[in-house]
């Protein structure tokens, strides 16, 4: 693994050195190589067998170049993935701790909600009792008023009854007196 790591370092260093050279100022040797390649391509078009071998060589060079580039890009992707994986791991751990905090808050909120519901239930029961008591008080007040009315009516009836009794007694006395007077007159 350490050999792989050192190889990765070397490849990334060499790649950085290639990128650090300014692209707008190519070296004169690269211009000549490019010129030589182009001239070979132009001259090789007349010679078909040499053109085939040249195109094969060119393809093998480009394929080796692309393989090298692919290796370098995959190595850099691996390094990026390692940092990304670490970042994802860090983000996952942060999200996990945040979720735990939120779960704890949710559980506290649910407990508080249960307590508030219990208090609300008690308050509504008290209110019902009070309303029941108040309705009972109102009913008792109505009954009391009705009873008071009945008592006052009975008192009035009692007064009328006593008056009637006294009138009746008076009439009886008068009737008795009249009967005596008639009996004396008839004798």
mmCIF file of C-alpha atoms in Angstrom:
data_model
loop_
_atom_site.group_PDB
_atom_site.id
_atom_site.type_symbol
_atom_site.label_atom_id
_atom_site.label_comp_id
_atom_site.label_asym_id
_atom_site.label_seq_id
_atom_site.Cartn_x
_atom_site.Cartn_y
_atom_site.Cartn_z
ATOM 1 C CA UNK A 1 0.000 0.000 0.000
ATOM 2 C CA UNK A 2 2.871 2.373 0.771
ATOM 3 C CA UNK A 3 4.317 1.685 -2.679
ATOM 4 C CA UNK A 4 1.002 2.596 -4.203
ATOM 5 C CA UNK A 5 0.820 5.745 -2.167
ATOM 6 C CA UNK A 6 4.300 6.857 -3.182
ATOM 7 C CA UNK A 7 3.464 6.096 -6.790
ATOM 8 C CA UNK A 8 0.342 8.211 -6.514
ATOM 9 C CA UNK A 9 2.382 11.070 -5.132
ATOM 10 C CA UNK A 10 4.900 10.849 -7.952
ATOM 11 C CA UNK A 11 2.216 10.744 -10.603
ATOM 12 C CA UNK A 12 0.374 13.697 -9.225
ATOM 13 C CA UNK A 13 3.625 15.629 -8.913
ATOM 14 C CA UNK A 14 4.604 14.933 -12.485
ATOM 15 C CA UNK A 15 1.159 15.893 -13.636
ATOM 16 C CA UNK A 16 1.322 19.126 -11.719
ATOM 17 C CA UNK A 17 4.608 19.988 -13.324
ATOM 18 C CA UNK A 18 3.051 19.436 -16.740
ATOM 19 C CA UNK A 19 0.143 21.673 -15.902
ATOM 20 C CA UNK A 20 2.324 24.377 -14.411
ATOM 21 C CA UNK A 21 3.994 25.084 -17.734
ATOM 22 C CA UNK A 22 2.079 27.782 -19.531
ATOM 23 C CA UNK A 23 0.193 26.391 -22.536
ATOM 24 C CA UNK A 24 0.589 29.522 -24.605
ATOM 25 C CA UNK A 25 4.382 29.276 -24.721
ATOM 26 C CA UNK A 26 5.324 25.786 -25.922
ATOM 27 C CA UNK A 27 8.948 24.851 -26.055
ATOM 28 C CA UNK A 28 10.666 25.011 -29.451
ATOM 29 C CA UNK A 29 11.426 21.291 -29.367
ATOM 30 C CA UNK A 30 7.722 20.424 -29.111
ATOM 31 C CA UNK A 31 7.089 22.580 -32.189
ATOM 32 C CA UNK A 32 9.669 20.701 -34.155
ATOM 33 C CA UNK A 33 8.293 17.329 -33.030
ATOM 34 C CA UNK A 34 4.855 18.372 -34.077
ATOM 35 C CA UNK A 35 6.212 19.613 -37.382
ATOM 36 C CA UNK A 36 8.084 16.339 -37.930
ATOM 37 C CA UNK A 37 4.925 14.341 -37.250
ATOM 38 C CA UNK A 38 2.923 16.379 -39.700
ATOM 39 C CA UNK A 39 5.577 16.076 -42.370
ATOM 40 C CA UNK A 40 5.707 12.309 -41.838
ATOM 41 C CA UNK A 41 1.964 12.107 -42.166
ATOM 42 C CA UNK A 42 2.077 14.065 -45.425
ATOM 43 C CA UNK A 43 4.918 12.018 -46.868
ATOM 44 C CA UNK A 44 3.416 8.750 -45.623
ATOM 45 C CA UNK A 45 0.270 9.172 -47.651
ATOM 46 C CA UNK A 46 2.161 8.182 -50.810
ATOM 47 C CA UNK A 47 3.566 5.059 -49.194
ATOM 48 C CA UNK A 48 0.637 2.863 -48.068
ATOM 49 C CA UNK A 49 2.624 0.189 -46.194
ATOM 50 C CA UNK A 50 4.682 2.738 -44.295
ATOM 51 C CA UNK A 51 1.510 4.756 -43.666
ATOM 52 C CA UNK A 52 -0.185 1.720 -42.133
ATOM 53 C CA UNK A 53 2.749 1.037 -39.856
ATOM 54 C CA UNK A 54 2.976 4.715 -38.992
ATOM 55 C CA UNK A 55 -0.739 4.915 -38.192
ATOM 56 C CA UNK A 56 -0.379 1.759 -36.071
ATOM 57 C CA UNK A 57 2.530 3.324 -34.212
ATOM 58 C CA UNK A 58 0.585 6.560 -33.857
ATOM 59 C CA UNK A 59 -2.448 4.685 -32.550
ATOM 60 C CA UNK A 60 -0.317 2.729 -30.104
ATOM 61 C CA UNK A 61 1.260 5.962 -28.899
ATOM 62 C CA UNK A 62 -2.099 7.651 -28.496
ATOM 63 C CA UNK A 63 -3.564 4.590 -26.826
ATOM 64 C CA UNK A 64 -0.631 4.430 -24.397
ATOM 65 C CA UNK A 65 -1.027 8.146 -23.843
ATOM 66 C CA UNK A 66 -4.744 7.775 -23.216
ATOM 67 C CA UNK A 67 -4.077 4.804 -20.930
ATOM 68 C CA UNK A 68 -1.603 6.916 -18.980
ATOM 69 C CA UNK A 69 -4.080 9.778 -18.825
ATOM 70 C CA UNK A 70 -6.815 7.396 -17.709
ATOM 71 C CA UNK A 71 -4.560 6.021 -14.984
ATOM 72 C CA UNK A 72 -3.670 9.505 -13.819
ATOM 73 C CA UNK A 73 -7.283 10.620 -13.848
ATOM 74 C CA UNK A 74 -8.405 7.479 -12.020
ATOM 75 C CA UNK A 75 -5.687 8.004 -9.407
ATOM 76 C CA UNK A 76 -6.703 11.614 -8.966
ATOM 77 C CA UNK A 77 -10.344 10.477 -8.828
ATOM 78 C CA UNK A 78 -9.395 7.986 -6.130
ATOM 79 C CA UNK A 79 -7.747 10.757 -4.153
ATOM 80 C CA UNK A 80 -10.778 12.969 -4.678
ATOM 81 C CA UNK A 81 -13.064 10.098 -3.728
ATOM 82 C CA UNK A 82 -11.053 9.576 -0.557
ATOM 83 C CA UNK A 83 -11.550 13.207 0.385
ATOM 84 C CA UNK A 84 -15.154 13.059 -0.768
ATOM 85 C CA UNK A 85 -15.704 9.862 1.217
ATOM 86 C CA UNK A 86 -14.170 11.545 4.236
ATOM 87 C CA UNK A 87 -16.369 14.534 3.603
ATOM 88 C CA UNK A 88 -19.399 12.278 3.226
ATOM 89 C CA UNK A 89 -18.439 10.454 6.373
ATOM 90 C CA UNK A 90 -18.093 13.753 8.196
ATOM 91 C CA UNK A 91 -21.396 14.966 6.774
ATOM 92 C CA UNK A 92 -23.040 11.658 7.698
ATOM 93 C CA UNK A 93 -21.748 11.893 11.248
ATOM 94 C CA UNK A 94 -22.914 15.498 11.505
ATOM 95 C CA UNK A 95 -26.314 14.551 10.141
ATOM 96 C CA UNK A 96 -26.463 11.613 12.530
ATOM 97 C CA UNK A 97 -25.703 13.799 15.550
ATOM 98 C CA UNK A 98 -28.197 16.370 14.317
ATOM 99 C CA UNK A 99 -30.804 13.622 13.941
ATOM 100 C CA UNK A 100 -30.108 12.413 17.465
ATOM 101 C CA UNK A 101 -30.506 15.956 18.789
ATOM 102 C CA UNK A 102 -33.744 16.353 16.852
ATOM 103 C CA UNK A 103 -35.015 12.997 18.108
ATOM 104 C CA UNK A 104 -34.286 14.070 21.680
ATOM 105 C CA UNK A 105 -36.070 17.371 21.091
ATOM 106 C CA UNK A 106 -38.987 15.527 19.513
ATOM 107 C CA UNK A 107 -39.224 13.161 22.468
ATOM 108 C CA UNK A 108 -39.127 16.117 24.885
ATOM 109 C CA UNK A 109 -41.801 17.867 22.846
ATOM 110 C CA UNK A 110 -43.951 14.721 22.866
ATOM 111 C CA UNK A 111 -43.607 14.421 26.650
ATOM 112 C CA UNK A 112 -44.476 18.079 27.055
ATOM 113 C CA UNK A 113 -47.430 17.610 24.713
ATOM 114 C CA UNK A 114 -48.657 14.664 26.793
ATOM 115 C CA UNK A 115 -48.358 16.755 29.967
ATOM 116 C CA UNK A 116 -50.215 19.653 28.375
ATOM 117 C CA UNK A 117 -52.933 17.277 27.150
ATOM 118 C CA UNK A 118 -53.294 15.865 30.666
ATOM 119 C CA UNK A 119 -53.515 19.381 32.109
ATOM 120 C CA UNK A 120 -56.035 20.345 29.461
ATOM 121 C CA UNK A 121 -58.117 17.252 30.240
ATOM 122 C CA UNK A 122 -58.053 18.101 33.945
ATOM 123 C CA UNK A 123 -59.024 21.683 33.193
ATOM 124 C CA UNK A 124 -61.904 20.596 30.972
ATOM 125 C CA UNK A 125 -63.078 18.152 33.629
ATOM 126 C CA UNK A 126 -62.948 20.953 36.206
ATOM 127 C CA UNK A 127 -64.791 23.209 33.817
ATOM 128 C CA UNK A 128 -67.403 20.515 33.257
ATOM 129 C CA UNK A 129 -67.733 20.062 36.981
ATOM 130 C CA UNK A 130 -68.030 23.797 37.446
ATOM 131 C CA UNK A 131 -70.511 24.025 34.608
ATOM 132 C CA UNK A 132 -72.328 21.028 36.067
ATOM 133 C CA UNK A 133 -72.264 22.717 39.447
ATOM 134 C CA UNK A 134 -73.374 25.979 37.938
ATOM 135 C CA UNK A 135 -76.136 24.216 36.042
ATOM 136 C CA UNK A 136 -77.023 22.393 39.250
ATOM 137 C CA UNK A 137 -76.989 25.710 41.079
ATOM 138 C CA UNK A 138 -79.186 27.209 38.410
ATOM 139 C CA UNK A 139 -81.530 24.249 38.635
ATOM 140 C CA UNK A 140 -81.529 24.528 42.419
ATOM 141 C CA UNK A 141 -82.229 28.249 42.151
ATOM 142 C CA UNK A 142 -85.110 27.564 39.775
ATOM 143 C CA UNK A 143 -86.483 24.900 42.101
ATOM 144 C CA UNK A 144 -86.069 27.235 45.048
ATOM 145 C CA UNK A 145 -87.922 29.998 43.207
ATOM 146 C CA UNK A 146 -90.655 27.559 42.232
ATOM 147 C CA UNK A 147 -90.929 26.384 45.823
ATOM 148 C CA UNK A 148 -91.015 29.955 47.098
ATOM 149 C CA UNK A 149 -93.809 30.721 44.626
ATOM 150 C CA UNK A 150 -95.707 27.659 45.785
ATOM 151 C CA UNK A 151 -95.194 28.649 49.412
ATOM 152 C CA UNK A 152 -96.423 32.176 48.738
ATOM 153 C CA UNK A 153 -99.427 30.811 46.822
ATOM 154 C CA UNK A 154 -100.178 28.396 49.649
ATOM 155 C CA UNK A 155 -99.850 31.210 52.178
ATOM 156 C CA UNK A 156 -102.346 33.240 50.170
ATOM 157 C CA UNK A 157 -104.628 30.231 49.887
ATOM 158 C CA UNK A 158 -104.261 29.748 53.616
ATOM 159 C CA UNK A 159 -105.229 33.373 54.195
ATOM 160 C CA UNK A 160 -108.227 32.963 51.913
ATOM 161 C CA UNK A 161 -109.071 29.697 53.670
ATOM 162 C CA UNK A 162 -108.939 31.308 57.103
ATOM 163 C CA UNK A 163 -111.116 34.114 55.807
ATOM 164 C CA UNK A 164 -113.539 31.590 54.400
ATOM 165 C CA UNK A 165 -113.550 29.680 57.683
ATOM 166 C CA UNK A 166 -114.250 32.844 59.614
ATOM 167 C CA UNK A 167 -116.986 33.781 57.120
ATOM 168 C CA UNK A 168 -118.411 30.280 57.364
ATOM 169 C CA UNK A 169 -118.380 30.416 61.151
ATOM 170 C CA UNK A 170 -120.055 33.787 61.109
ATOM 171 C CA UNK A 171 -122.681 32.508 58.704
ATOM 172 C CA UNK A 172 -123.266 29.459 60.917
ATOM 173 C CA UNK A 173 -123.713 31.699 63.915
ATOM 174 C CA UNK A 174 -126.134 33.908 62.015
ATOM 175 C CA UNK A 175 -127.985 30.869 60.733
ATOM 176 C CA UNK A 176 -128.290 29.510 64.269
ATOM 177 C CA UNK A 177 -129.588 32.842 65.471
ATOM 178 C CA UNK A 178 -132.103 32.994 62.682
ATOM 179 C CA UNK A 179 -133.266 29.480 63.407
ATOM 180 C CA UNK A 180 -133.844 30.436 67.052
ATOM 181 C CA UNK A 181 -135.726 33.558 66.072
ATOM 182 C CA UNK A 182 -137.933 31.606 63.670
ATOM 183 C CA UNK A 183 -138.564 28.910 66.231
ATOM 184 C CA UNK A 184 -139.615 31.559 68.811
ATOM 185 C CA UNK A 185 -141.896 33.197 66.321
ATOM 186 C CA UNK A 186 -143.483 29.974 65.311
ATOM 187 C CA UNK A 187 -144.400 29.077 68.912
#
